XYZ file of N, CA and C in Angstrom:
774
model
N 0.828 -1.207 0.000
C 0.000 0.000 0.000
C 0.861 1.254 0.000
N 1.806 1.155 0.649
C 2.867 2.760 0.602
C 3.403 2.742 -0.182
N 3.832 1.820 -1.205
C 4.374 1.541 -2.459
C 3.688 2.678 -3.183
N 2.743 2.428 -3.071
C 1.410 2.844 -4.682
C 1.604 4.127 -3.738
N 1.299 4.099 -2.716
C 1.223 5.771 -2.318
C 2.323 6.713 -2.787
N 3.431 5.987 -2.618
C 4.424 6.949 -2.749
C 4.660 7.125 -4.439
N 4.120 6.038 -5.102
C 3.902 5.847 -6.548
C 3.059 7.366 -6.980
N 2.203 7.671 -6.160
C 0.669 8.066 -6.951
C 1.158 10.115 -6.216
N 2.240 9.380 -5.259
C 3.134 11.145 -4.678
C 3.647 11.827 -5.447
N 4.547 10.889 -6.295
C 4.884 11.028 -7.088
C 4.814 11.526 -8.482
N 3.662 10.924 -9.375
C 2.617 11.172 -10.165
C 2.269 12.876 -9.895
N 1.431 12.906 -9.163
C 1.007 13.889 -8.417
C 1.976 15.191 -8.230
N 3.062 14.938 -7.838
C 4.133 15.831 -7.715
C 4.748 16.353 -8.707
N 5.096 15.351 -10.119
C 4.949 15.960 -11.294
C 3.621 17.354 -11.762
N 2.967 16.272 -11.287
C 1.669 17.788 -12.264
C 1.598 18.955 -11.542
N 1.688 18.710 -10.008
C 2.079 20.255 -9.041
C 3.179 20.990 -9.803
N 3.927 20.515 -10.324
C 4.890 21.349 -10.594
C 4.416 22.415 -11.382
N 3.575 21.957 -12.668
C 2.857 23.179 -13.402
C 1.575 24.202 -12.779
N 1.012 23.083 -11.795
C -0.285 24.163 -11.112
C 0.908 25.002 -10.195
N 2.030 25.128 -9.505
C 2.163 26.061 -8.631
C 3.000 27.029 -9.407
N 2.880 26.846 -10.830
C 3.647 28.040 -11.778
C 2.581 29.375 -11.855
N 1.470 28.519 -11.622
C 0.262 29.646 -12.005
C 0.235 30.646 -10.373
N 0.734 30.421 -9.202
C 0.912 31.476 -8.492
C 1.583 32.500 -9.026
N 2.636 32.871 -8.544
C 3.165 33.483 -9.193
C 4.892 32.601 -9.448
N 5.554 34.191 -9.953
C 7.087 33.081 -10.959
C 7.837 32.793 -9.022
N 8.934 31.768 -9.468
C 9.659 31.387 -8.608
C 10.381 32.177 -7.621
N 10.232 33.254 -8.487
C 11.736 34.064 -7.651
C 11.166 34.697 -6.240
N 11.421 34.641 -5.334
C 10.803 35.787 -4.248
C 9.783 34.821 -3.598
N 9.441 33.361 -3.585
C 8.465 32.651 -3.547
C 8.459 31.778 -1.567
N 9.556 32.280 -1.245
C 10.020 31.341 -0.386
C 10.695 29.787 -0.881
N 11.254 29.682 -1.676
C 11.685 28.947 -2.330
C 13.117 28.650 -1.558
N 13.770 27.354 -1.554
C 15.058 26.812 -1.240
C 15.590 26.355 -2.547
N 17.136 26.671 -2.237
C 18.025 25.892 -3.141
C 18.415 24.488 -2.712
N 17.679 24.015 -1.690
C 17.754 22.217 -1.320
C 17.107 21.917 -2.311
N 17.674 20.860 -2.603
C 16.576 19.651 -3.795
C 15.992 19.193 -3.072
N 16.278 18.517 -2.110
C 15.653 17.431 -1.104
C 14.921 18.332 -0.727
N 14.724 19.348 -0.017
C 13.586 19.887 0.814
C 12.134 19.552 -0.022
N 13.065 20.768 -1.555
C 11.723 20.727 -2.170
C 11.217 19.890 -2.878
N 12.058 18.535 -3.003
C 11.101 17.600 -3.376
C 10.399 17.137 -1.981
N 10.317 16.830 -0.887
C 9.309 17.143 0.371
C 8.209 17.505 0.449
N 8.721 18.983 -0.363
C 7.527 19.452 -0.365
C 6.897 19.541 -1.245
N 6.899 19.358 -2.607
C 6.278 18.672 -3.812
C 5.518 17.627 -3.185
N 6.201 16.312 -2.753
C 5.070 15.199 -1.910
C 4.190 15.226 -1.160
N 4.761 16.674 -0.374
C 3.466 16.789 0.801
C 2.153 17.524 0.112
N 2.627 18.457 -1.235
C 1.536 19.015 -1.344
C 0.579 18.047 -2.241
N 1.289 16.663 -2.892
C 0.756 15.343 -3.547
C -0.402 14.693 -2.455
N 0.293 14.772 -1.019
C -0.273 13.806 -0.699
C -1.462 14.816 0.280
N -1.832 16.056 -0.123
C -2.663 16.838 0.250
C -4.194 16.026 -0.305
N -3.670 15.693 -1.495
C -5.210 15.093 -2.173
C -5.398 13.443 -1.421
N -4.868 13.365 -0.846
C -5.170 11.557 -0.405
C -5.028 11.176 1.372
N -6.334 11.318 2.059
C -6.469 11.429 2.944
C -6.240 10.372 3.662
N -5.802 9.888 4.633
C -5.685 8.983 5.441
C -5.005 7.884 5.155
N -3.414 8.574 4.490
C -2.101 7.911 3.976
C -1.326 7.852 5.526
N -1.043 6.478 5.869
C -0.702 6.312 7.634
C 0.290 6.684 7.869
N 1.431 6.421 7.029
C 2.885 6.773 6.330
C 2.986 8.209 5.797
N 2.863 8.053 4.746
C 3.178 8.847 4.034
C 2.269 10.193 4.340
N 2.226 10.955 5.384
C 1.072 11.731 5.391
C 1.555 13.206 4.882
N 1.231 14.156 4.448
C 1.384 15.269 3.636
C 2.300 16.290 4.849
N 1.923 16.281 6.415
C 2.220 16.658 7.218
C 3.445 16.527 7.528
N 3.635 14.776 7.905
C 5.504 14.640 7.929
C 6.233 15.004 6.668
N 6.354 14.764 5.313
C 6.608 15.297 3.884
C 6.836 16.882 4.303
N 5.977 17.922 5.178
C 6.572 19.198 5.075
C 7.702 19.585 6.255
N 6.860 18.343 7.553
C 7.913 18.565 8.264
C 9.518 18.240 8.109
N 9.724 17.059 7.046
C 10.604 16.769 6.640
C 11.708 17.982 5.898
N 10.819 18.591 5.141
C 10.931 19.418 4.451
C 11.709 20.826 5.065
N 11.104 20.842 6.152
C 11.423 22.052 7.217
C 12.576 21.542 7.579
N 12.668 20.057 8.498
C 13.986 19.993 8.839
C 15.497 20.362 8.324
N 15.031 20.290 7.157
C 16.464 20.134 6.136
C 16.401 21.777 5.859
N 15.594 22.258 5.713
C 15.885 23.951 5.576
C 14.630 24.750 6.239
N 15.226 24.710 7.363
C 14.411 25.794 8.443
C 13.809 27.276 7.725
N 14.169 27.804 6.541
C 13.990 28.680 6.253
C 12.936 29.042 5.028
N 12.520 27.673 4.720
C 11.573 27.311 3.739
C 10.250 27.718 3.751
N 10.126 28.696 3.679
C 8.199 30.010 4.165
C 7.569 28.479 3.522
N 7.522 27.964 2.199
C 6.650 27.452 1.565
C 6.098 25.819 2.657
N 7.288 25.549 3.178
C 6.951 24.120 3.808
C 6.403 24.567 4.978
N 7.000 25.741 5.624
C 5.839 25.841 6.669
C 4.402 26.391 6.623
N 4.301 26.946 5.438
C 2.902 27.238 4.988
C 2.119 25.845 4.318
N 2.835 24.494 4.130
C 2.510 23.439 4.013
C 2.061 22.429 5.086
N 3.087 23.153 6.398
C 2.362 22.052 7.519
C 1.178 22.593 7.898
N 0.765 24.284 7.921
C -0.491 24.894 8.184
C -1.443 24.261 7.563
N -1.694 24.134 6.130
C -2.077 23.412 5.335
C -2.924 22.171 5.507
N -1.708 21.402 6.080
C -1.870 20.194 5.588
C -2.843 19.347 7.036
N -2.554 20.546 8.298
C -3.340 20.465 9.405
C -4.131 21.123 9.011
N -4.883 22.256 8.445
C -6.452 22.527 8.203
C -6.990 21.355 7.796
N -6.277 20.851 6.606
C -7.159 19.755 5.776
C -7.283 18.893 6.329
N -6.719 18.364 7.643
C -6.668 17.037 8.431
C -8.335 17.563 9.522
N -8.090 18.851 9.621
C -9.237 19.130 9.998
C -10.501 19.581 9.636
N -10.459 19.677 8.519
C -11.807 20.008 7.979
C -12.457 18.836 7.874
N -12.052 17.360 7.575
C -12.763 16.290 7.854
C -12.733 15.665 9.063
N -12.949 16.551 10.389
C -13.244 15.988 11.424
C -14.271 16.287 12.277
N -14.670 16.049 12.924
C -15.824 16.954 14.226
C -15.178 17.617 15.167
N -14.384 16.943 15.535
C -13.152 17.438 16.863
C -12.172 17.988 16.148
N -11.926 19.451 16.200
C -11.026 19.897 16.550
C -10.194 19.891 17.660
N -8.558 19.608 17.261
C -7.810 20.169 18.414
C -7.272 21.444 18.226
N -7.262 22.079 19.513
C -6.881 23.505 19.878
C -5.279 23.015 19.774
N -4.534 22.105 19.956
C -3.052 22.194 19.989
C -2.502 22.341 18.599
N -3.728 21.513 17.535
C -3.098 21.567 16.263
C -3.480 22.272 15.696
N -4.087 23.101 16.463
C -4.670 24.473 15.624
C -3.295 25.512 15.489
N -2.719 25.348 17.132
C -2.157 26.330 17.752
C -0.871 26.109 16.521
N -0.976 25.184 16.468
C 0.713 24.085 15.956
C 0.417 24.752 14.548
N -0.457 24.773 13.942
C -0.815 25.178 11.865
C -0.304 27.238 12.294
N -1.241 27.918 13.703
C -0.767 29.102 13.207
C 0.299 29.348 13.205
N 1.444 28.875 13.540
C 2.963 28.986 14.414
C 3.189 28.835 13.524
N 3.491 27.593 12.014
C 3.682 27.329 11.220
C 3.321 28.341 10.043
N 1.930 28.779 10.392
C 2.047 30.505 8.970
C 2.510 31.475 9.735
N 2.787 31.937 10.967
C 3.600 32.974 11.482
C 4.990 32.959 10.859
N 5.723 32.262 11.376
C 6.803 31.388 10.598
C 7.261 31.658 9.281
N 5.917 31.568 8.458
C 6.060 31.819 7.317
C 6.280 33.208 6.519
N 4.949 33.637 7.062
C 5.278 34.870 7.274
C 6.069 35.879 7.700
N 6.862 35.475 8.413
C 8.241 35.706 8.723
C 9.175 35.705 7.920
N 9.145 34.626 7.244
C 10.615 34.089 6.122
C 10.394 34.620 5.629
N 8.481 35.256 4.525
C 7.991 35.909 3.017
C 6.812 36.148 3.035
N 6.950 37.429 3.793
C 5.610 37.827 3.463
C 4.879 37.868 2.168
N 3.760 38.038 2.234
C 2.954 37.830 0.866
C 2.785 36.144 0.178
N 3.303 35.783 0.862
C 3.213 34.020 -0.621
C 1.507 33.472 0.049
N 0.856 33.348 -1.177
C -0.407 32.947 -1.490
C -1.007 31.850 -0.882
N 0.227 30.647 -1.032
C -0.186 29.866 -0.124
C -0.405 29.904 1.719
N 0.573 30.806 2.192
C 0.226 30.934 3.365
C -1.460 32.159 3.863
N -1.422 32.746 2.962
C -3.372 33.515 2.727
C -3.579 32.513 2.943
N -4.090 31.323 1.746
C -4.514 30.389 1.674
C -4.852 29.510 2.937
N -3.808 29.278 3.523
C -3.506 28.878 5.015
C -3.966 29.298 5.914
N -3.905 30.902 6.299
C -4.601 31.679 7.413
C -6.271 31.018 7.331
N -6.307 31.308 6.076
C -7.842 31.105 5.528
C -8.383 30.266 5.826
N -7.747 28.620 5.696
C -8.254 28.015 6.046
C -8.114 27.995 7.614
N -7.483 27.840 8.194
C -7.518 27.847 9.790
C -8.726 28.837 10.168
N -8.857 30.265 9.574
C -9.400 31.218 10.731
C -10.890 30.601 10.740
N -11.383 29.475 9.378
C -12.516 29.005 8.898
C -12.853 27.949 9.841
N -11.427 27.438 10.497
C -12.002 26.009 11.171
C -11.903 26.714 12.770
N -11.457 28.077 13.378
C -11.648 28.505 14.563
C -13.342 29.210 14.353
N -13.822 29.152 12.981
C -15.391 29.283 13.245
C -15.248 31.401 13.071
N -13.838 31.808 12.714
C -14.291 33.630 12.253
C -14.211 33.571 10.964
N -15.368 33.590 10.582
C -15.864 33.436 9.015
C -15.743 34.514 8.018
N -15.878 35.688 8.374
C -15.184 37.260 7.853
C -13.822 37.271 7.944
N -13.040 36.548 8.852
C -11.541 37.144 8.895
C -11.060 35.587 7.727
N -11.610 34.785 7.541
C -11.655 33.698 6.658
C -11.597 34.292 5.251
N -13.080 34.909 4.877
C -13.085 35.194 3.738
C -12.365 36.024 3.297
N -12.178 37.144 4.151
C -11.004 38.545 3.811
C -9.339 37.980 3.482
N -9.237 36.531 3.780
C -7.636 35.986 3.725
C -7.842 35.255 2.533
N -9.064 35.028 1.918
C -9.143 34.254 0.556
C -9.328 35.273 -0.472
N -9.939 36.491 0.306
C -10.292 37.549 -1.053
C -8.821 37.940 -1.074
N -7.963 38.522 -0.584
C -6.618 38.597 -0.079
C -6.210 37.366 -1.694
N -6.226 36.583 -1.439
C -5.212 35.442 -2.136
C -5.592 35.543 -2.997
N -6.881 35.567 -3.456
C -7.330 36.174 -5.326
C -6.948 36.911 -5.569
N -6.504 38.261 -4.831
C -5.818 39.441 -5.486
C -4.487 39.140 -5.804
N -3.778 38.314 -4.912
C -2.601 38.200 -5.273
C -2.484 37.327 -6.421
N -3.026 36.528 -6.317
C -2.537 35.298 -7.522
C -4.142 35.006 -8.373
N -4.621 35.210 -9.121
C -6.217 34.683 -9.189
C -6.117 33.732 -10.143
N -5.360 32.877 -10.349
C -4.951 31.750 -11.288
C -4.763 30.639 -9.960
N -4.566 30.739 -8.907
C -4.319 29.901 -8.248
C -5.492 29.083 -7.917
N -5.528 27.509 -8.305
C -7.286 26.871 -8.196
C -6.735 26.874 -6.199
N -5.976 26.410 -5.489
C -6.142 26.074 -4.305
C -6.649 27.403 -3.205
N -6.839 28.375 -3.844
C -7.702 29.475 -3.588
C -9.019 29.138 -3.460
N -9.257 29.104 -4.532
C -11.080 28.692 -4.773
C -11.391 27.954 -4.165
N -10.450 26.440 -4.342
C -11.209 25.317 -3.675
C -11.447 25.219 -2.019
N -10.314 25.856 -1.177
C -10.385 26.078 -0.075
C -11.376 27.369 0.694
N -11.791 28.195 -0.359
C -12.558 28.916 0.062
C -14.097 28.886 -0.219
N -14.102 27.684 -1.101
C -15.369 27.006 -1.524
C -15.608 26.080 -0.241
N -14.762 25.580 0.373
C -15.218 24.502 1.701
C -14.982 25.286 2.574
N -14.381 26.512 2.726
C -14.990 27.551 3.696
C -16.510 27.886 3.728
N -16.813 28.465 2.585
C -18.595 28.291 2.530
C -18.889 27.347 2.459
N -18.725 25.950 1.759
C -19.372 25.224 1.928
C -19.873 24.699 3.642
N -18.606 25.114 4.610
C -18.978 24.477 5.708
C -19.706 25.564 6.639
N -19.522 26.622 6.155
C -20.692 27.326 7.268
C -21.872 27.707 6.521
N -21.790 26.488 5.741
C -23.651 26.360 4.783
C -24.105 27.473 3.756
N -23.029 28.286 3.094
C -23.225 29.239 2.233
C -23.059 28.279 0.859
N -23.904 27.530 0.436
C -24.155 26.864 -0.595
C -24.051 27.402 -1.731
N -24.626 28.903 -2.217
C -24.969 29.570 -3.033
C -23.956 30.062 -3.152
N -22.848 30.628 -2.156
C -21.299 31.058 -2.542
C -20.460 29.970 -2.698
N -20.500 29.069 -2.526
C -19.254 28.118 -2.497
C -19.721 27.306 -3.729
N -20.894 27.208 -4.528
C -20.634 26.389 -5.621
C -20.154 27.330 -7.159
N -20.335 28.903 -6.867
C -19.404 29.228 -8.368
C -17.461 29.282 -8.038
N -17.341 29.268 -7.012
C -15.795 29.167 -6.004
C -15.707 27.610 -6.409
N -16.175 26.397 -6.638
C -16.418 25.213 -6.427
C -15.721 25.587 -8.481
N -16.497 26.192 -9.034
C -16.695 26.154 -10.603
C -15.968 26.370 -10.889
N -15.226 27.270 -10.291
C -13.859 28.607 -10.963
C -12.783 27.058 -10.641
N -12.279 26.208 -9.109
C -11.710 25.185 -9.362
C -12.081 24.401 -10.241
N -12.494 23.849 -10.328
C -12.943 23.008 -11.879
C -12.428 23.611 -13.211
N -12.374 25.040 -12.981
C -12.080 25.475 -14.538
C -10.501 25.324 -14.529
N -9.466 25.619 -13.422
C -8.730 25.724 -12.972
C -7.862 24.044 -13.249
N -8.806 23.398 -12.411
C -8.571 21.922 -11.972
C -9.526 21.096 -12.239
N -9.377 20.696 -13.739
C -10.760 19.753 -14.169
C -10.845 18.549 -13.230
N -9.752 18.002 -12.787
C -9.695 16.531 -12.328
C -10.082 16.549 -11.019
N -10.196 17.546 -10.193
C -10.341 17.464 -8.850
C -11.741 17.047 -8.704
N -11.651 15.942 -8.344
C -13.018 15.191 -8.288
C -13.629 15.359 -6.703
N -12.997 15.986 -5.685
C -13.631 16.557 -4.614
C -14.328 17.604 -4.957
N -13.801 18.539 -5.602
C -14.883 19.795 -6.079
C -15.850 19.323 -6.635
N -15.993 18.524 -7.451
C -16.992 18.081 -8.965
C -17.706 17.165 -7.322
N -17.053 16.649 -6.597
C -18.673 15.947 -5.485
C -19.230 17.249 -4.796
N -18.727 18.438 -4.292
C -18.957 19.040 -3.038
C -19.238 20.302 -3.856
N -19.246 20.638 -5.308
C -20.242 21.349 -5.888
C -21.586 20.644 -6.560
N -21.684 19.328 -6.380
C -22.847 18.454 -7.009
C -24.021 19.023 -5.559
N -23.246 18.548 -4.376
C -23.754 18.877 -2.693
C -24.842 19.921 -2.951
N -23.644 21.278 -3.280
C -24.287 22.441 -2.980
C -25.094 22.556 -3.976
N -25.168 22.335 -5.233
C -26.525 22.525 -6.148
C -27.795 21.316 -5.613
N -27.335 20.087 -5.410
C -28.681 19.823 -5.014
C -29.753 20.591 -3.553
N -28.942 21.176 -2.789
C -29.358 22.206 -1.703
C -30.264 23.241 -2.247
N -29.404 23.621 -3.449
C -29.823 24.613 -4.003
C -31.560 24.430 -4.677
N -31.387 23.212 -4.820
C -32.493 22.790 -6.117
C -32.314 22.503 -7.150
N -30.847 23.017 -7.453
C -30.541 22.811 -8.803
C -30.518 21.026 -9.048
N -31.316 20.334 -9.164
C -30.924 18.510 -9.213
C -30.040 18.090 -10.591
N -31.133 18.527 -11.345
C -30.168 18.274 -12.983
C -28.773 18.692 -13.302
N -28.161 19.716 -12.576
C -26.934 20.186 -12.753
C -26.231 19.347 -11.509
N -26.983 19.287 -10.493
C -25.766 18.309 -9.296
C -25.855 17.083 -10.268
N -27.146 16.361 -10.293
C -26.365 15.287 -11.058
C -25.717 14.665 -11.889
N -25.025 16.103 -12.628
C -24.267 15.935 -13.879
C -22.775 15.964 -12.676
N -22.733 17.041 -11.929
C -21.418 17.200 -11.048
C -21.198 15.990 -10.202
N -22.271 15.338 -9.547
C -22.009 13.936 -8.825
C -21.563 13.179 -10.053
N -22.098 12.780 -11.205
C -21.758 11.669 -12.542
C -20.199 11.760 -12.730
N -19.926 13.479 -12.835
C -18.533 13.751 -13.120
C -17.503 13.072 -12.048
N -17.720 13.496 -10.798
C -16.980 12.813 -9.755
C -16.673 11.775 -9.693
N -17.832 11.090 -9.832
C -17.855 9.453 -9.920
C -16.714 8.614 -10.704
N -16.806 9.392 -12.334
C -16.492 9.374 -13.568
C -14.802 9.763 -12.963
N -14.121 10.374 -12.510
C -12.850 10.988 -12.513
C -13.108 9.931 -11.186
N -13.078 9.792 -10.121
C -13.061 8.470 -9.215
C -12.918 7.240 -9.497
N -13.500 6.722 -10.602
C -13.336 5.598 -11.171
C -12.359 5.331 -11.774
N -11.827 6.536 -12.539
C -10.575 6.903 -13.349
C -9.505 6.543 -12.652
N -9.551 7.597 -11.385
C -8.432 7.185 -10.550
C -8.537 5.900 -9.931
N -8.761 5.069 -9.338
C -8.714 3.869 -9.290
C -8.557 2.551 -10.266
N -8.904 3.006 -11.218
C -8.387 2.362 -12.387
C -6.895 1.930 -12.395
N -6.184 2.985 -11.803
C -5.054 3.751 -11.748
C -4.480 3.262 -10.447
N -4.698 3.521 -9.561
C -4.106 3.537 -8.375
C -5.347 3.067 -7.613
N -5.443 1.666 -7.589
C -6.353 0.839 -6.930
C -6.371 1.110 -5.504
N -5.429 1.258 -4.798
C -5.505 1.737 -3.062
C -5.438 2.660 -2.931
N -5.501 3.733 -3.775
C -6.119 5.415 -3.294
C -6.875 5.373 -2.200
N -6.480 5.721 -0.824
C -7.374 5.731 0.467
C -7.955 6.902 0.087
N -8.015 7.388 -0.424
C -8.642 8.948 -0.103
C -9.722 8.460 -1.628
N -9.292 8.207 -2.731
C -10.624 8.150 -3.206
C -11.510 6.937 -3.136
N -10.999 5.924 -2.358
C -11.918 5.103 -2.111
C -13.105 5.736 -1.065
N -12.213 6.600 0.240
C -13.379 6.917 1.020
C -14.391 7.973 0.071
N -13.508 9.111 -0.792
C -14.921 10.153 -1.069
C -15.469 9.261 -2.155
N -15.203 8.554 -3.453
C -15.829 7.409 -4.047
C -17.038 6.958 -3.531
N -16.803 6.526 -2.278
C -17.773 5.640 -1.227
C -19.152 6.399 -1.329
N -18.910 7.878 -0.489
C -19.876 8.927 -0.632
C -20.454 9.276 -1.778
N -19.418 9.767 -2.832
C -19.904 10.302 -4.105
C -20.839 8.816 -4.916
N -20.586 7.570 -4.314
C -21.383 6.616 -5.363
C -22.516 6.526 -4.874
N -22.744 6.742 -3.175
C -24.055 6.497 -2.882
C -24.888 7.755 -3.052
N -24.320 9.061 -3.295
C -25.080 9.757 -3.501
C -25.475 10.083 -4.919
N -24.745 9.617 -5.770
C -25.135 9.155 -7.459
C -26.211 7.824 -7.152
N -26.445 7.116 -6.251
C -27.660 6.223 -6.364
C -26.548 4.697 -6.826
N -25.583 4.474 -6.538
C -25.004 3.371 -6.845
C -24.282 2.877 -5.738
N -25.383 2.064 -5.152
C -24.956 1.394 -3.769
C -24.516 0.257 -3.815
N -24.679 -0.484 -4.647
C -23.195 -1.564 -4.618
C -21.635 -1.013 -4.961
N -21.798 -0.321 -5.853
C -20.320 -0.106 -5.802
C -19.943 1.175 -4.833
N -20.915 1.426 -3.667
C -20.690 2.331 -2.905
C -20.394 1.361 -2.062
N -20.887 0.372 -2.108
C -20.085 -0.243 -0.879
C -19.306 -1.469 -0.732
N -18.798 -1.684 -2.405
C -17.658 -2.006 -2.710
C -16.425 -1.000 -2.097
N -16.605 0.147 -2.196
C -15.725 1.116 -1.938
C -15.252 1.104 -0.559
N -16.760 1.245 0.306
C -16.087 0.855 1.630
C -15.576 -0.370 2.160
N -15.903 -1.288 1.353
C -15.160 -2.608 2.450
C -13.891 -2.807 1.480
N -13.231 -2.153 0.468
C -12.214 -1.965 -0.046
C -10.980 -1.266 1.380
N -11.642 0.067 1.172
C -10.839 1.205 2.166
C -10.954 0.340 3.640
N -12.053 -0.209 4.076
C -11.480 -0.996 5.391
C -10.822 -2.282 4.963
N -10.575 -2.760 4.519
C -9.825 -3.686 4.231
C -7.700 -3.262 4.157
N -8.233 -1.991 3.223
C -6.850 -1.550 3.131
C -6.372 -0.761 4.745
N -7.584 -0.579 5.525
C -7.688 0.301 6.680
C -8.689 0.407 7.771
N -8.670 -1.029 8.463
C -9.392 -1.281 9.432
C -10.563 -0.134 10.015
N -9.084 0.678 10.682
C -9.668 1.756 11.384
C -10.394 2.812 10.908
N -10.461 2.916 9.520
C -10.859 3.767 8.438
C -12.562 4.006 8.527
């Protein structure tokens, strides 16, 4: 299983290379002249898309990253990161790893001010301490700076999406998609917000799509933990409950505790 993970990090880490051109150019970026760091952090931001990698988690990849060059704004705006996203799929928040993600964009902010990804970062954190204005003002913030950047949108689309602004978070949901056709979390969690909406005929073209790029990836990388679990969701809410729950006794199989 860490084989394929580190296989699919990999993969993954290639195509980052062209989405983080669209921030802005290299120079001034918080950037290191370590190779090793920044391949670290290439992996960690790979393994941002694949949740509940036991090993390989996106978190150690930046901390790794940090070790080898303390001075790296970008990896510590990666462990902020990579702890929002550990928390946005939870109920429980912890206050330590909250405390632990802001230290990590202070940090950053420190080394370079301005880099997009750490907005990005504030953003998501100030979203999961529940201040929803000082949230959105750190994402409107990151569109100004970079508005090519999809990890803008998408993180500020599950900012609304989670304090139930349906109607804002599915054209934020669209703009990723235009950005990032493949991100098959957006294409489920803008299907969400249009069926809320009413819109049914258009979610169920966005659930079909998900499904459709889910299937893809597994095709591919058969132990994807992360798209077996949203798979799981996105099939039963497309109305396909056997292979929704093919999906789950896949992911517990690969992951008991899962």
């Amino acid at each position: 299983v860490f084989a394929i993970q580190d296989e699919i990090a990999q993969q993954v880490t290639r195509a980052l290379q062209k989405s983080l051109m669209r921030a802005e150019p290299a120079v001034d970026r918080g950037g290191t002249s370590n190779s090793d760091a920044y391949e670290y952090y290439l992996r960690g931001r790979a393994l941002l898309r694949q949740h509940g990698a036991p090993r390989l988690s996106a978190r150690q990849m930046f901390l790794r990253s940090v070790r080898i060059d303390p001075d790296f704004a970008l990896a510590h705006a990666g462990v902020a990161a990579a702890i929002a996203d550990d928390l946005f799929w939870r109920q429980a928040k912890d206050p330590a790893e909250i405390a632990e993600a802001l230290a990590a964009v202070r940090r950053a902010e420190e080394l370079q001010p301005g880099l997009v990804e750490v907005m990005v970062a504030r953003g998501s954190l100030l979203s999961t301490k529940g201040r929803n204005d000082e949230a959105s003002a750190a994402f409107e913030a990151a569109i100004q700076r970079a508005p090519s950047y999809p990890d803008t949108y998408y993180w500020y689309a599950r900012h609304a999406f989670g304090a139930g602004e349906h109607a804002r978070a599915a054209p934020l949901f669209e703009r990723t998609i235009q950005l990032e056709p493949t991100n098959y979390t957006a294409w489920g969690l803008l299907g969400a917000c249009l069926i809320v909406m009413g819109e049914k005929e258009r979610a169920d073209e966005a659930q079909l799509r998900a499904v459709e790029l889910i299937d893809r990836q597994l095709e591919m990388y058969p132990d994807d933990i992360r798209a077996l679990h949203f798979g799981a969701s996105a099939n039963a809410v497309a109305g396909r409950r056997e292979r929704s729950l093919e999906l789950i006794q896949r992911a517990m199989t690969l992951q008991p505790d899962s």
